[in-house]
GROMACS .gro file of C-alpha atoms in nm:
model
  101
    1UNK     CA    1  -1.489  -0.416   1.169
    2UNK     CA    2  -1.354  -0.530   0.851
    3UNK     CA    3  -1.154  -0.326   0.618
    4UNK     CA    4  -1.228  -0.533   0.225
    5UNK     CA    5  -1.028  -0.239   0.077
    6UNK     CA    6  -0.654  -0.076   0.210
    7UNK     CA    7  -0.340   0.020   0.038
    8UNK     CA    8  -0.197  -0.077   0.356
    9UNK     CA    9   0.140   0.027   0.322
   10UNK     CA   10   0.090   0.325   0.155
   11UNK     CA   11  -0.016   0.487   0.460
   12UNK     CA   12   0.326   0.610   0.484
   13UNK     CA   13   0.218   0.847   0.184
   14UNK     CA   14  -0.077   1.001   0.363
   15UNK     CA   15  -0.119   1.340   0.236
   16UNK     CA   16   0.100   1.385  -0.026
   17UNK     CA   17  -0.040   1.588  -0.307
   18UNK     CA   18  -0.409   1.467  -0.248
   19UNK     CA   19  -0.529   1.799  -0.426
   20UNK     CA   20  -0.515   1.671  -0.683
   21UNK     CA   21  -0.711   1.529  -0.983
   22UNK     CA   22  -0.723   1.187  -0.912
   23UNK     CA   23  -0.544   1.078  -1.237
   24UNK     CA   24  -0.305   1.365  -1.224
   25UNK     CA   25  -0.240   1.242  -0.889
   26UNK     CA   26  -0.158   0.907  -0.961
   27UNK     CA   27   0.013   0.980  -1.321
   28UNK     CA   28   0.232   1.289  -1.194
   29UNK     CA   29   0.290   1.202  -0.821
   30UNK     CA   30   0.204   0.898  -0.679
   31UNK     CA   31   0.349   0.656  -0.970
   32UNK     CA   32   0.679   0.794  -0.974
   33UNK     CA   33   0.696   0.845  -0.612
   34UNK     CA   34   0.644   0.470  -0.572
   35UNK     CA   35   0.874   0.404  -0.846
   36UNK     CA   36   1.171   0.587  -0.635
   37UNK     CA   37   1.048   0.482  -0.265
   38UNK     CA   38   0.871   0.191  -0.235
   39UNK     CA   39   1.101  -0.122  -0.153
   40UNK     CA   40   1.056  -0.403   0.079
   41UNK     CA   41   1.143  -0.240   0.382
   42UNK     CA   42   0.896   0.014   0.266
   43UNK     CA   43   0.601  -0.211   0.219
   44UNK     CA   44   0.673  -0.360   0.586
   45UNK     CA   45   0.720  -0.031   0.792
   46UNK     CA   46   0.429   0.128   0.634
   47UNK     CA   47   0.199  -0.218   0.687
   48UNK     CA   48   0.313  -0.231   1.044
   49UNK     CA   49   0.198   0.160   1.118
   50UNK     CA   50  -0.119   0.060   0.857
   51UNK     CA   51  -0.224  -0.229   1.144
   52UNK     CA   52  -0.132  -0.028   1.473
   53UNK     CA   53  -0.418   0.267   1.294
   54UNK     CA   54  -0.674  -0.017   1.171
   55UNK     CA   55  -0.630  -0.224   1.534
   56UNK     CA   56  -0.655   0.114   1.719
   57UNK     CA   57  -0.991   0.225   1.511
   58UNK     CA   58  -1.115  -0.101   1.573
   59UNK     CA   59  -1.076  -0.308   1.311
   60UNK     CA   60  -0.982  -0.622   1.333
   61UNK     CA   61  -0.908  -0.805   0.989
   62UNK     CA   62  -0.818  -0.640   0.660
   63UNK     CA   63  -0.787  -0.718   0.222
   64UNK     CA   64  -0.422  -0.524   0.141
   65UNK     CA   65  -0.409  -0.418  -0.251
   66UNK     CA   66  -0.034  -0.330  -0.341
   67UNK     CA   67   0.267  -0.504  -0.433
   68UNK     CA   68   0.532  -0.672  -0.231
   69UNK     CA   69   0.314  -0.896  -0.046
   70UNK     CA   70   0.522  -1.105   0.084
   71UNK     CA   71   0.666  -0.839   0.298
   72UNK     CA   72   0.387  -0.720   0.424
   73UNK     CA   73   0.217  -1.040   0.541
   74UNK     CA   74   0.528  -1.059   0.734
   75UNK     CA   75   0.405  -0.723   0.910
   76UNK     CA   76   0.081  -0.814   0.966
   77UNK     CA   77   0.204  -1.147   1.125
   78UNK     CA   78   0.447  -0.937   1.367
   79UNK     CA   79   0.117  -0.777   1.457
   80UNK     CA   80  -0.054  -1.017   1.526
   81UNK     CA   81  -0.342  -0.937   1.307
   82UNK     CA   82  -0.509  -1.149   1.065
   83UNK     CA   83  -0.572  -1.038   0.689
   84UNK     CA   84  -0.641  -1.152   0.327
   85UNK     CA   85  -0.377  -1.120   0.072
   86UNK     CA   86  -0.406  -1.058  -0.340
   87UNK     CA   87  -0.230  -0.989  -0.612
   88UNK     CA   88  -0.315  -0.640  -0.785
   89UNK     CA   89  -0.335  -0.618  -1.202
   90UNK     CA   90  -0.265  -0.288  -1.367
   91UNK     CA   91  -0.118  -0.175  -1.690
   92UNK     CA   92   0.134   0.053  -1.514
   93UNK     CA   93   0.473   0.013  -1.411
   94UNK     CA   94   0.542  -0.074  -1.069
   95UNK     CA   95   0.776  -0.168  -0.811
   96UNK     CA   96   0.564  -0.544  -0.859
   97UNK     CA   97   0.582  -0.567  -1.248
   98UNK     CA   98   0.630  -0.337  -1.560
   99UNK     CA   99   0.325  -0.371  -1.670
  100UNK     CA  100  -0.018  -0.602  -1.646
  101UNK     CA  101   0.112  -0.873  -1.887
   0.00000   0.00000   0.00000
C-alpha cells in the first residue's frame, strides 16, 4: 500500500487532545505545541517510529506533509523505505516559516 497523505513525524503526538474541534485543536493545542517541541531531532525520531508503523501495516512507500524535511528524509533513508517529499504552505507560524509568504 501507499500512504499519499501522513504527518509522518507527528506520530509522536498521537492522541493529544484529539477531542477536540478540529480548529480548536489545531489553534489552542497542536500549533503551540509544535511551536515549543518540534525541532530536528523531533522530526527524525518521530519519522523513524512513523516508518517502523507504516512498514509493519504494510505499507510500503509514503507522501510526508510537515516541515523539516530534510531531517526526515534522513529517517526514512535509515529505514530503508522509499517516500515522496513536499513542501507544505500555510498562513500559520511554524517551526518551517512564520507565515505562508
Amino acid at each position: 500500500m501507499v500512504n499519499l497523505h501522513t504527518h509522518a513525524s507527528m506520530a509522536l503526538m498521537r492522541g493529544f487532545a484529539d477531542d477536540m474541534p478540529l480548529m480548536q485543536w489545531l489553534e489552542d493545542r497542536i500549533w503551540p505545541a509544535e511551536a515549543k517541541h518540534v525541532s530536528p531531532q523531533f522530526v527524525y525520531d518521530g519519522t523513524l517510529l512513523a516508518c517502523a508503523e507504516m512498514l509493519r501495516g504494510g505499507i510500503t512507500c509514503f507522501k510526508r506533509h510537515v516541515f523539516l524535511s530534510r531531517e526526515a528524509a534522513r529517517a526514512v533513508l535509515d529505514m530503508g523505505m522509499p517516500r515522496g517529499a513536499g513542501l507544505i504552505v500555510i498562513d500559520a507560524p511554524s517551526a518551517y516559516a512564520t507565515d505562508a509568504g
